[in-house]
Amino acid sequence: MAPDPGLVRLRVSLRAVLGIALAVALAELLGLSLVASITAGLAALLALFTVVDPTVRRQAVTTALLPAAGFPVLALATLLHGVPTLRDAAWLLVIFAGVYARRWGPRGHALGIFAFMQFFVTQFLHAVPAQLPELYAATGVALAAAAAVRFAVWPIERRVPPPAVLAALPGTGFARATTRQAVQVTVASGAALVIGQFLSEERWYWAVGTVWWIFVNTASRGETLVRGFRRVLGTVTGIVGGFLVAVPLAGAPVATALLVAVCVFGIFYSAAVSYSWMILAVTVMASLLYGLLGVLDGPLLLLRVAETGAGAVCAGLAVTLVLPVRTHTTNDTWIQRALLCVRSATSAAARRLAGDEAADPTPHAAELEALLGRVRLSVAPLVHPLTPFKGRKERAGRVLVLLDEAAREVRGLVSVAADPDASHDARLAAACWRVEAAVEALISRQEATADPDGHVRIPAPPAKPAAVSAPPPKPGAVSGPAGGARWNEVVPPAPYGVPP
């Protein structure tokens, strides 16, 4: 498992278990039915999992808005339970609106997921209109419990610096990625709905759910195809876990509750580092819940695999044929933004070195870390072990190595620029100017000549007068950028030109 600096993932996962357990316990204390208790647990899970706004205040507002998005959908889904045609059409409208809402950032993303899942939960539990009041009560209690644990009992985010917020990719109309994705998901969901109902008139919703979650946090054709493969892999391994764990338990309440808590922990702990492991935990948890409901058996688990496969195929076809967003285009945009962020960081550092106290490269360094995470996600299809394009895989891997090295040098530059003694070294300012020139040449593809080894050599710009004299550098104070060896001599060829 990937490193967990500061044990943030561990603490968030334990908090999720606490919040969901509290929500279910309150539902039980209120005398609600098993269906309502499961609804409470899932609502708390969604509130703790999907609300990822950059500040605590925004998280609280988004959590408070979840009922506004979820309650109308919950009512719509239960009222249309016995009218399949209208139910299906309504769900497709909810799906389109939920994906389209992603254009408004983390809040729209969370509200869209919550609305979709309220419709999904009613299908999963076969809820009917008579159960609507207690479903409302269960969801309200769950959201209150999740908010209390998150913002009062264990406010982890108050002690963790907020992550940098990345602006959405530019575009309007069908040039906007979220608009294209809304159409893709709706088309794929419609196809999955038909195939899913052909496979099973009772469990067809798993195919639609597969489509939805494959498209979460993806932005290109390649990302979505890789996500679909990992979804199927996680589901198949989770079904094996269901056979080994959930079937023998046969719904034993105490043991099932304990194992569901373990699954919840696994979902939160693995979500940021492994989609397949997360889906494995989700699948085992779903099997355990089916055991509680008394409907779990081997054929049901095998049907789950078939529905997941159908949804993955529909998602793959839609992302390939319906308004496709090429992997190359997305790579181009995110890597170019990372390069521009490197330039902004070095520009701010240069101004700081020249005596401008208002200039601060630190925010740019934080943004660069966030951009690198997005770049890794974007190029993941090219570096996947099963990719048939070995040349592209090598180039994409080299891009990641070079950008990681650039980020490491930027961190060193930020540290040195903040040192009042080391920052008087004029060589640092010269290195910053050269980086700016190098990035500009990479972006414009001009003023650069290629060496036989494939690197682009950037001529040093004319020396600028130092704002201060340059005394000998303080031992150990000047990090990688000071000597300028990495920054000044050789710059990688335009990395965003990774072939599609």
Short mmCIF file of C-alpha atoms in Angstrom, two decimals:
data_model
loop_
_atom_site.label_atom_id
_atom_site.label_comp_id
_atom_site.label_asym_id
_atom_site.label_seq_id
_atom_site.Cartn_x
_atom_site.Cartn_y
_atom_site.Cartn_z
CA MET A 1 0.00 0.00 0.00
CA ALA A 2 1.20 3.54 -0.76
CA PRO A 3 2.81 5.69 1.96
CA ASP A 4 0.48 7.68 4.20
CA PRO A 5 2.29 10.89 5.25
CA GLY A 6 0.95 12.16 8.54
CA LEU A 7 -1.35 9.12 8.69
CA VAL A 8 -4.06 11.26 7.10
CA ARG A 9 -5.66 8.36 5.20
CA LEU A 10 -5.65 6.23 8.34
CA ARG A 11 -7.36 8.92 10.40
CA VAL A 12 -9.91 9.71 7.70
CA SER A 13 -10.73 6.01 7.36
CA LEU A 14 -11.19 5.51 11.10
CA ARG A 15 -13.36 8.62 11.24
CA ALA A 16 -15.53 7.23 8.45
CA VAL A 17 -16.07 4.01 10.38
CA LEU A 18 -17.03 6.04 13.45
CA GLY A 19 -19.41 8.32 11.54
CA ILE A 20 -21.19 5.50 9.72
CA ALA A 21 -21.45 3.40 12.88
CA LEU A 22 -23.00 6.36 14.70
CA ALA A 23 -25.51 6.91 11.88
CA VAL A 24 -26.62 3.26 11.89
CA ALA A 25 -26.77 3.15 15.70
CA LEU A 26 -29.02 6.22 15.79
CA ALA A 27 -31.30 4.72 13.15
CA GLU A 28 -31.58 1.54 15.23
CA LEU A 29 -32.25 3.52 18.42
CA LEU A 30 -35.08 5.33 16.64
CA GLY A 31 -36.66 1.98 15.85
CA LEU A 32 -36.30 2.31 12.08
CA SER A 33 -36.43 -0.74 9.82
CA LEU A 34 -33.41 -2.62 8.49
CA VAL A 35 -33.90 -0.97 5.10
CA ALA A 36 -33.83 2.47 6.74
CA SER A 37 -30.73 1.58 8.79
CA ILE A 38 -28.88 0.52 5.64
CA THR A 39 -30.01 3.75 3.98
CA ALA A 40 -28.60 5.70 6.93
CA GLY A 41 -25.25 3.95 6.69
CA LEU A 42 -24.96 4.57 2.95
CA ALA A 43 -25.97 8.23 3.32
CA ALA A 44 -23.30 8.78 5.98
CA LEU A 45 -20.73 7.01 3.80
CA LEU A 46 -21.54 9.27 0.86
CA ALA A 47 -21.42 12.42 2.98
CA LEU A 48 -17.98 11.51 4.32
CA PHE A 49 -16.65 10.20 1.01
CA THR A 50 -17.84 12.66 -1.64
CA VAL A 51 -17.61 16.03 0.13
CA VAL A 52 -14.05 17.14 -0.66
CA ASP A 53 -14.25 20.93 -0.83
CA PRO A 54 -10.90 22.62 -0.12
CA THR A 55 -11.98 24.38 3.08
CA VAL A 56 -13.91 23.26 6.14
CA ARG A 57 -16.48 26.02 5.67
CA ARG A 58 -17.23 24.90 2.13
CA GLN A 59 -17.41 21.28 3.25
CA ALA A 60 -20.00 22.22 5.84
CA VAL A 61 -22.09 24.11 3.28
CA THR A 62 -21.94 21.22 0.81
CA THR A 63 -22.94 18.73 3.52
CA ALA A 64 -25.90 20.96 4.44
CA LEU A 65 -26.98 21.02 0.77
CA LEU A 66 -26.99 17.24 0.35
CA PRO A 67 -30.67 16.87 1.40
CA ALA A 68 -31.67 19.48 -1.18
CA ALA A 69 -30.15 17.29 -3.89
CA GLY A 70 -31.06 13.91 -2.45
CA PHE A 71 -34.55 14.19 -0.97
CA PRO A 72 -36.40 15.10 -4.19
CA VAL A 73 -34.63 12.28 -6.02
CA LEU A 74 -35.44 9.85 -3.20
CA ALA A 75 -39.12 10.77 -3.47
CA LEU A 76 -39.09 10.54 -7.26
CA ALA A 77 -37.46 7.10 -7.23
CA THR A 78 -39.83 5.60 -4.68
CA LEU A 79 -42.97 7.09 -6.24
CA LEU A 80 -42.00 5.72 -9.67
CA HIS A 81 -41.09 2.32 -8.28
CA GLY A 82 -44.02 0.61 -9.99
CA VAL A 83 -43.79 2.51 -13.29
CA PRO A 84 -40.65 1.15 -14.99
CA THR A 85 -40.74 3.32 -18.10
CA LEU A 86 -41.06 6.60 -16.21
CA ARG A 87 -38.61 5.38 -13.56
CA ASP A 88 -35.96 4.65 -16.18
CA ALA A 89 -36.46 7.98 -17.95
CA ALA A 90 -36.31 9.86 -14.65
CA TRP A 91 -33.07 8.15 -13.67
CA LEU A 92 -31.45 9.05 -16.98
CA LEU A 93 -32.40 12.69 -16.39
CA VAL A 94 -30.91 12.53 -12.89
CA ILE A 95 -27.74 10.99 -14.35
CA PHE A 96 -27.35 13.74 -16.95
CA ALA A 97 -27.93 16.48 -14.38
CA GLY A 98 -25.60 14.84 -11.86
CA VAL A 99 -22.70 14.66 -14.30
CA TYR A 100 -23.39 18.11 -15.75
CA ALA A 101 -23.18 19.54 -12.23
CA ARG A 102 -19.48 18.65 -12.13
CA ARG A 103 -18.79 21.87 -14.01
CA TRP A 104 -19.30 23.65 -10.67
CA GLY A 105 -16.38 21.93 -9.01
CA PRO A 106 -16.26 19.77 -5.87
CA ARG A 107 -19.66 20.93 -4.61
CA GLY A 108 -21.46 20.12 -7.85
CA HIS A 109 -19.60 16.82 -8.01
CA ALA A 110 -20.69 15.81 -4.50
CA LEU A 111 -24.31 16.86 -4.97
CA GLY A 112 -24.50 15.00 -8.27
CA ILE A 113 -23.15 11.79 -6.75
CA PHE A 114 -25.51 12.03 -3.78
CA ALA A 115 -28.53 12.54 -6.03
CA PHE A 116 -27.57 9.59 -8.22
CA MET A 117 -26.97 7.32 -5.24
CA GLN A 118 -30.34 8.16 -3.69
CA PHE A 119 -31.96 6.77 -6.82
CA PHE A 120 -29.61 3.78 -6.76
CA VAL A 121 -30.33 3.00 -3.10
CA THR A 122 -34.08 2.83 -3.72
CA GLN A 123 -33.46 0.22 -6.43
CA PHE A 124 -30.95 -1.67 -4.28
CA LEU A 125 -33.39 -1.86 -1.36
CA HIS A 126 -36.58 -2.05 -3.47
CA ALA A 127 -38.01 0.87 -1.51
CA VAL A 128 -41.68 1.74 -1.98
CA PRO A 129 -43.62 5.00 -1.32
CA ALA A 130 -44.84 3.80 2.09
CA GLN A 131 -41.23 3.72 3.29
CA LEU A 132 -40.43 7.26 2.21
CA PRO A 133 -40.96 8.97 5.62
CA GLU A 134 -38.55 6.66 7.43
CA LEU A 135 -36.06 6.88 4.57
CA TYR A 136 -36.12 10.67 4.96
CA ALA A 137 -35.64 10.29 8.71
CA ALA A 138 -32.78 7.84 8.26
CA THR A 139 -31.01 10.04 5.73
CA GLY A 140 -31.42 13.17 7.85
CA VAL A 141 -30.11 11.45 10.97
CA ALA A 142 -27.19 10.01 9.01
CA LEU A 143 -26.16 13.36 7.57
CA ALA A 144 -26.36 14.96 11.01
CA ALA A 145 -24.23 12.17 12.49
CA ALA A 146 -21.67 12.41 9.70
CA ALA A 147 -21.46 16.19 10.09
CA ALA A 148 -21.07 15.94 13.87
CA VAL A 149 -18.21 13.46 13.57
CA ARG A 150 -16.51 15.34 10.75
CA PHE A 151 -16.77 18.89 12.03
CA ALA A 152 -16.92 18.47 15.83
CA VAL A 153 -15.73 15.11 17.11
CA TRP A 154 -12.78 14.55 14.75
CA PRO A 155 -12.11 17.67 12.63
CA ILE A 156 -9.06 16.38 10.76
CA GLU A 157 -9.25 19.00 8.01
CA ARG A 158 -8.80 21.85 10.48
CA ARG A 159 -5.28 20.60 11.18
CA VAL A 160 -4.35 19.71 7.61
CA PRO A 161 -3.48 22.44 5.07
CA PRO A 162 -6.18 22.66 2.40
CA PRO A 163 -5.17 21.23 -0.98
CA ALA A 164 -4.66 23.47 -3.97
CA VAL A 165 -7.82 23.87 -6.04
CA LEU A 166 -7.30 23.22 -9.74
CA ALA A 167 -9.38 25.19 -12.19
CA ALA A 168 -11.46 23.12 -14.59
CA LEU A 169 -10.26 22.62 -18.14
CA PRO A 170 -11.35 25.47 -20.42
CA GLY A 171 -14.20 25.19 -22.90
CA THR A 172 -17.83 26.03 -23.50
CA GLY A 173 -20.72 24.01 -24.87
CA PHE A 174 -19.62 20.63 -26.16
CA ALA A 175 -16.00 21.76 -25.89
CA ARG A 176 -16.43 21.59 -22.12
CA ALA A 177 -15.35 18.18 -20.80
CA THR A 178 -18.19 17.94 -18.27
CA THR A 179 -20.83 18.53 -20.95
CA ARG A 180 -19.38 15.83 -23.16
CA GLN A 181 -19.14 13.48 -20.21
CA ALA A 182 -22.77 14.12 -19.24
CA VAL A 183 -23.85 12.98 -22.70
CA GLN A 184 -21.50 9.99 -22.62
CA VAL A 185 -22.68 8.80 -19.21
CA THR A 186 -26.34 9.21 -20.13
CA VAL A 187 -25.95 7.25 -23.36
CA ALA A 188 -23.91 4.53 -21.65
CA SER A 189 -26.40 4.34 -18.77
CA GLY A 190 -29.32 3.99 -21.17
CA ALA A 191 -27.61 1.10 -22.93
CA ALA A 192 -26.59 -0.48 -19.61
CA LEU A 193 -30.14 -0.13 -18.34
CA VAL A 194 -31.51 -2.10 -21.29
CA ILE A 195 -28.85 -4.82 -21.11
CA GLY A 196 -29.08 -4.97 -17.33
CA GLN A 197 -32.84 -5.52 -17.44
CA PHE A 198 -32.33 -8.24 -20.04
CA LEU A 199 -29.96 -9.99 -17.61
CA SER A 200 -32.18 -9.47 -14.57
CA GLU A 201 -35.44 -7.63 -13.99
CA GLU A 202 -34.57 -7.24 -10.29
CA ARG A 203 -30.82 -6.43 -10.20
CA TRP A 204 -30.43 -4.47 -13.44
CA TYR A 205 -29.33 -1.34 -11.57
CA TRP A 206 -25.81 -2.72 -11.01
CA ALA A 207 -25.02 -2.17 -14.70
CA VAL A 208 -26.09 1.47 -14.43
CA GLY A 209 -24.15 1.93 -11.20
CA THR A 210 -21.05 0.53 -12.88
CA VAL A 211 -21.30 3.09 -15.68
CA TRP A 212 -21.71 5.95 -13.22
CA TRP A 213 -18.73 5.10 -11.03
CA ILE A 214 -16.44 4.36 -13.97
CA PHE A 215 -16.92 7.95 -15.14
CA VAL A 216 -16.22 9.49 -11.71
CA ASN A 217 -12.91 11.42 -11.66
CA THR A 218 -12.04 10.63 -15.28
CA ALA A 219 -11.56 13.14 -18.06
CA SER A 220 -10.50 11.27 -21.20
CA ARG A 221 -11.09 8.14 -23.22
CA GLY A 222 -7.97 6.42 -21.92
CA GLU A 223 -8.68 7.20 -18.28
CA THR A 224 -12.20 5.84 -18.58
CA LEU A 225 -11.12 2.62 -20.29
CA VAL A 226 -8.50 1.96 -17.62
CA ARG A 227 -11.06 2.73 -14.91
CA GLY A 228 -13.47 0.24 -16.50
CA PHE A 229 -10.83 -2.49 -16.48
CA ARG A 230 -10.05 -1.82 -12.84
CA ARG A 231 -13.74 -1.80 -11.98
CA VAL A 232 -14.21 -5.27 -13.44
CA LEU A 233 -11.02 -6.53 -11.79
CA GLY A 234 -12.07 -5.20 -8.39
CA THR A 235 -15.57 -6.62 -8.76
CA VAL A 236 -14.39 -10.10 -9.73
CA THR A 237 -11.94 -10.28 -6.83
CA GLY A 238 -14.63 -8.86 -4.53
CA ILE A 239 -17.06 -11.56 -5.64
CA VAL A 240 -14.46 -14.16 -4.68
CA GLY A 241 -14.29 -12.46 -1.29
CA GLY A 242 -18.08 -12.54 -1.11
CA PHE A 243 -18.09 -16.29 -1.70
CA LEU A 244 -15.44 -16.79 0.98
CA VAL A 245 -16.84 -14.40 3.60
CA ALA A 246 -20.42 -13.25 3.04
CA VAL A 247 -22.01 -16.52 1.92
CA PRO A 248 -20.83 -18.56 4.95
CA LEU A 249 -22.01 -15.81 7.34
CA ALA A 250 -25.54 -15.96 5.92
CA GLY A 251 -26.43 -12.57 7.40
CA ALA A 252 -25.31 -13.14 11.01
CA PRO A 253 -25.88 -9.60 12.39
CA VAL A 254 -22.89 -9.04 14.68
CA ALA A 255 -20.26 -10.65 12.46
CA THR A 256 -21.70 -8.93 9.39
CA ALA A 257 -21.65 -5.53 11.08
CA LEU A 258 -18.00 -5.97 12.06
CA LEU A 259 -16.99 -7.01 8.55
CA VAL A 260 -18.95 -4.12 7.02
CA ALA A 261 -16.92 -1.79 9.25
CA VAL A 262 -13.73 -3.39 7.92
CA CYS A 263 -14.97 -2.87 4.36
CA VAL A 264 -15.77 0.78 5.07
CA PHE A 265 -12.25 1.26 6.38
CA GLY A 266 -10.87 -0.40 3.25
CA ILE A 267 -12.95 1.81 0.96
CA PHE A 268 -11.67 5.02 2.48
CA TYR A 269 -8.09 3.88 3.01
CA SER A 270 -7.59 2.60 -0.55
CA ALA A 271 -9.67 5.14 -2.51
CA ALA A 272 -6.83 7.58 -3.09
CA VAL A 273 -4.27 4.98 -4.13
CA SER A 274 -6.01 1.97 -5.72
CA TYR A 275 -9.37 1.95 -7.46
CA SER A 276 -9.35 -1.85 -7.77
CA TRP A 277 -8.84 -2.36 -4.02
CA MET A 278 -11.59 0.14 -3.28
CA ILE A 279 -14.03 -1.68 -5.57
CA LEU A 280 -13.06 -4.99 -3.97
CA ALA A 281 -14.06 -3.57 -0.58
CA VAL A 282 -17.29 -2.13 -2.03
CA THR A 283 -18.21 -5.47 -3.58
CA VAL A 284 -17.61 -7.44 -0.40
CA MET A 285 -19.63 -4.86 1.56
CA ALA A 286 -22.53 -5.15 -0.91
CA SER A 287 -22.42 -8.93 -0.54
CA LEU A 288 -22.59 -8.59 3.24
CA LEU A 289 -25.57 -6.24 2.97
CA TYR A 290 -27.36 -8.69 0.70
CA GLY A 291 -26.72 -11.29 3.39
CA LEU A 292 -28.40 -9.06 5.96
CA LEU A 293 -31.38 -8.69 3.64
CA GLY A 294 -31.58 -12.46 3.29
CA VAL A 295 -31.17 -12.64 -0.48
CA LEU A 296 -27.51 -13.60 -0.85
CA ASP A 297 -26.53 -16.70 -2.79
CA GLY A 298 -23.99 -17.80 -5.39
CA PRO A 299 -26.07 -17.01 -8.49
CA LEU A 300 -26.66 -13.47 -7.21
CA LEU A 301 -22.91 -12.86 -6.95
CA LEU A 302 -22.33 -14.23 -10.44
CA LEU A 303 -25.10 -11.97 -11.73
CA ARG A 304 -23.25 -9.05 -10.18
CA VAL A 305 -20.20 -9.91 -12.30
CA ALA A 306 -22.32 -10.06 -15.46
CA GLU A 307 -24.01 -6.72 -14.71
CA THR A 308 -20.65 -5.10 -13.99
CA GLY A 309 -19.21 -6.42 -17.24
CA ALA A 310 -22.19 -5.08 -19.17
CA GLY A 311 -21.82 -1.65 -17.58
CA ALA A 312 -18.09 -1.56 -18.26
CA VAL A 313 -18.60 -2.45 -21.93
CA CYS A 314 -21.28 0.24 -22.32
CA ALA A 315 -19.01 2.81 -20.69
CA GLY A 316 -16.11 1.84 -22.94
CA LEU A 317 -18.19 2.08 -26.11
CA ALA A 318 -19.72 5.41 -25.10
CA VAL A 319 -16.41 7.06 -24.22
CA THR A 320 -14.95 5.84 -27.52
CA LEU A 321 -17.83 6.64 -29.88
CA VAL A 322 -19.85 9.46 -28.28
CA LEU A 323 -18.13 12.86 -28.25
CA PRO A 324 -14.77 11.27 -27.34
CA VAL A 325 -12.14 13.25 -25.45
CA ARG A 326 -8.75 12.03 -26.65
CA THR A 327 -6.18 11.02 -24.06
CA HIS A 328 -3.56 13.03 -25.95
CA THR A 329 -5.63 16.20 -25.72
CA THR A 330 -6.09 15.84 -21.97
CA ASN A 331 -2.41 15.01 -21.45
CA ASP A 332 -1.46 18.05 -23.50
CA THR A 333 -3.53 20.37 -21.36
CA TRP A 334 -2.58 19.10 -17.90
CA ILE A 335 1.15 18.78 -18.59
CA GLN A 336 1.24 22.22 -20.16
CA ARG A 337 -0.45 23.60 -17.05
CA ALA A 338 2.18 21.88 -14.91
CA LEU A 339 4.94 23.51 -16.95
CA LEU A 340 3.29 26.91 -16.64
CA CYS A 341 3.07 26.36 -12.89
CA VAL A 342 6.81 25.65 -12.80
CA ARG A 343 7.35 28.93 -14.61
CA SER A 344 5.09 30.80 -12.18
CA ALA A 345 6.92 29.33 -9.20
CA THR A 346 10.34 30.29 -10.52
CA SER A 347 9.10 33.74 -11.55
CA ALA A 348 7.79 34.38 -8.04
CA ALA A 349 11.05 33.05 -6.59
CA ALA A 350 13.06 35.37 -8.84
CA ARG A 351 11.06 38.38 -7.69
CA ARG A 352 11.53 37.30 -4.09
CA LEU A 353 15.28 37.00 -4.64
CA ALA A 354 15.27 40.49 -6.14
CA GLY A 355 13.83 41.89 -2.92
CA ASP A 356 10.08 41.77 -3.53
CA GLU A 357 8.76 40.58 -0.16
CA ALA A 358 5.23 40.28 -1.56
CA ALA A 359 6.30 37.60 -4.04
CA ASP A 360 5.72 34.10 -2.68
CA PRO A 361 6.43 30.93 -4.69
CA THR A 362 4.92 28.65 -2.03
CA PRO A 363 1.32 28.63 -3.39
CA HIS A 364 2.64 27.80 -6.85
CA ALA A 365 4.62 24.87 -5.42
CA ALA A 366 1.46 23.56 -3.74
CA GLU A 367 -0.49 23.93 -6.98
CA LEU A 368 2.26 22.07 -8.82
CA GLU A 369 1.89 19.10 -6.48
CA ALA A 370 -1.85 18.99 -7.22
CA LEU A 371 -1.21 19.30 -10.95
CA LEU A 372 1.28 16.44 -10.86
CA GLY A 373 -1.36 14.25 -9.25
CA ARG A 374 -3.71 15.11 -12.10
CA VAL A 375 -0.99 14.48 -14.68
CA ARG A 376 -0.35 11.01 -13.23
CA LEU A 377 -4.04 10.22 -13.55
CA SER A 378 -4.12 11.56 -17.10
CA VAL A 379 -1.15 9.54 -18.38
CA ALA A 380 -2.13 6.39 -16.45
CA PRO A 381 -3.53 4.74 -19.61
CA LEU A 382 -0.17 5.15 -21.33
CA VAL A 383 1.86 3.62 -18.49
CA HIS A 384 -0.60 0.82 -17.71
CA PRO A 385 1.14 -2.60 -17.65
CA LEU A 386 -1.21 -3.92 -20.36
CA THR A 387 -0.78 -1.05 -22.82
CA PRO A 388 0.28 -2.34 -26.27
CA PHE A 389 2.11 0.90 -27.12
CA LYS A 390 5.56 0.35 -25.61
CA GLY A 391 7.12 3.45 -27.13
CA ARG A 392 4.39 5.69 -25.78
CA LYS A 393 4.65 3.98 -22.41
CA GLU A 394 8.37 4.75 -22.20
CA ARG A 395 7.89 8.38 -23.22
CA ALA A 396 5.02 8.87 -20.79
CA GLY A 397 7.07 7.31 -17.99
CA ARG A 398 9.93 9.65 -18.80
CA VAL A 399 7.56 12.62 -18.68
CA LEU A 400 6.47 11.64 -15.17
CA VAL A 401 10.07 11.25 -14.01
CA LEU A 402 11.03 14.65 -15.41
CA LEU A 403 8.03 16.41 -13.91
CA ASP A 404 8.65 14.79 -10.53
CA GLU A 405 12.23 16.02 -10.71
CA ALA A 406 11.02 19.50 -11.64
CA ALA A 407 8.68 19.52 -8.64
CA ARG A 408 11.51 18.43 -6.36
CA GLU A 409 13.70 21.25 -7.66
CA VAL A 410 10.86 23.75 -7.21
CA ARG A 411 10.46 22.67 -3.59
CA GLY A 412 14.17 23.21 -3.08
CA LEU A 413 13.98 26.62 -4.73
CA VAL A 414 11.07 27.66 -2.51
CA SER A 415 13.03 26.63 0.56
CA VAL A 416 16.13 28.54 -0.50
CA ALA A 417 14.20 31.65 -1.54
CA ALA A 418 12.83 31.84 2.00
CA ASP A 419 16.37 31.78 3.47
CA PRO A 420 17.50 35.41 3.91
CA ASP A 421 21.18 34.41 3.70
CA ALA A 422 21.15 31.93 0.85
CA SER A 423 18.76 34.02 -1.21
CA HIS A 424 21.49 36.61 -1.80
CA ASP A 425 23.23 34.22 -4.20
CA ALA A 426 22.72 35.82 -7.62
CA ARG A 427 23.14 32.44 -9.27
CA LEU A 428 19.71 31.50 -7.96
CA ALA A 429 18.10 34.41 -9.77
CA ALA A 430 19.95 33.48 -12.95
CA ALA A 431 18.71 29.90 -12.62
CA CYS A 432 15.14 31.17 -12.25
CA TRP A 433 15.44 33.27 -15.39
CA ARG A 434 16.74 30.29 -17.33
CA VAL A 435 13.87 28.11 -16.14
CA GLU A 436 11.36 30.72 -17.28
CA ALA A 437 13.04 30.84 -20.69
CA ALA A 438 13.14 27.05 -20.93
CA VAL A 439 9.46 26.64 -20.11
CA GLU A 440 8.52 29.40 -22.52
CA ALA A 441 10.45 27.61 -25.27
CA LEU A 442 8.75 24.32 -24.44
CA ILE A 443 5.31 25.88 -24.52
CA SER A 444 5.84 27.82 -27.72
CA ARG A 445 8.03 25.14 -29.37
CA GLN A 446 10.23 27.99 -30.54
CA GLU A 447 13.70 29.30 -29.67
CA ALA A 448 14.91 25.76 -29.04
CA THR A 449 17.04 23.29 -30.94
CA ALA A 450 16.98 19.55 -30.49
CA ASP A 451 20.12 17.65 -29.61
CA PRO A 452 20.69 14.18 -31.07
CA ASP A 453 19.77 12.68 -27.69
CA GLY A 454 16.27 14.16 -27.94
CA HIS A 455 16.74 16.95 -25.40
CA VAL A 456 16.14 20.59 -26.09
CA ARG A 457 19.00 22.89 -25.26
CA ILE A 458 18.00 26.38 -24.22
CA PRO A 459 20.51 29.20 -24.62
CA ALA A 460 20.99 31.16 -21.46
CA PRO A 461 19.28 34.56 -21.55
CA PRO A 462 21.36 37.70 -21.15
CA ALA A 463 22.54 38.16 -17.61
CA LYS A 464 20.34 40.42 -15.55
CA PRO A 465 21.86 42.71 -12.96
CA ALA A 466 21.68 41.25 -9.50
CA ALA A 467 19.75 43.24 -6.98
CA VAL A 468 22.40 42.53 -4.39
CA SER A 469 25.99 41.44 -4.36
CA ALA A 470 26.60 37.71 -4.40
CA PRO A 471 28.65 36.58 -1.42
CA PRO A 472 29.79 32.97 -1.21
CA PRO A 473 26.81 30.71 -0.64
CA LYS A 474 26.10 29.47 2.81
CA PRO A 475 27.19 25.81 3.10
CA GLY A 476 24.24 23.50 2.69
CA ALA A 477 21.84 26.38 2.12
CA VAL A 478 21.58 26.18 -1.66
CA SER A 479 19.47 23.32 -2.96
CA GLY A 480 19.42 21.79 -6.42
CA PRO A 481 18.47 24.92 -8.36
CA ALA A 482 21.45 26.95 -7.10
CA GLY A 483 24.08 25.34 -9.25
CA GLY A 484 21.63 25.31 -12.09
CA ALA A 485 22.95 22.04 -13.47
CA ARG A 486 19.51 20.53 -13.88
CA TRP A 487 17.75 23.74 -14.74
CA ASN A 488 20.24 25.40 -17.10
CA GLU A 489 21.88 22.71 -19.18
CA VAL A 490 19.27 20.34 -20.47
CA VAL A 491 15.49 20.62 -20.56
CA PRO A 492 13.29 17.70 -21.68
CA PRO A 493 11.61 17.94 -25.05
CA ALA A 494 8.05 19.22 -24.91
CA PRO A 495 6.65 16.48 -22.68
CA TYR A 496 3.06 17.29 -23.38
CA GLY A 497 3.64 16.00 -26.87
CA VAL A 498 3.12 12.41 -25.77
CA PRO A 499 1.46 10.75 -28.76
CA PRO A 500 -2.22 9.87 -28.44
#
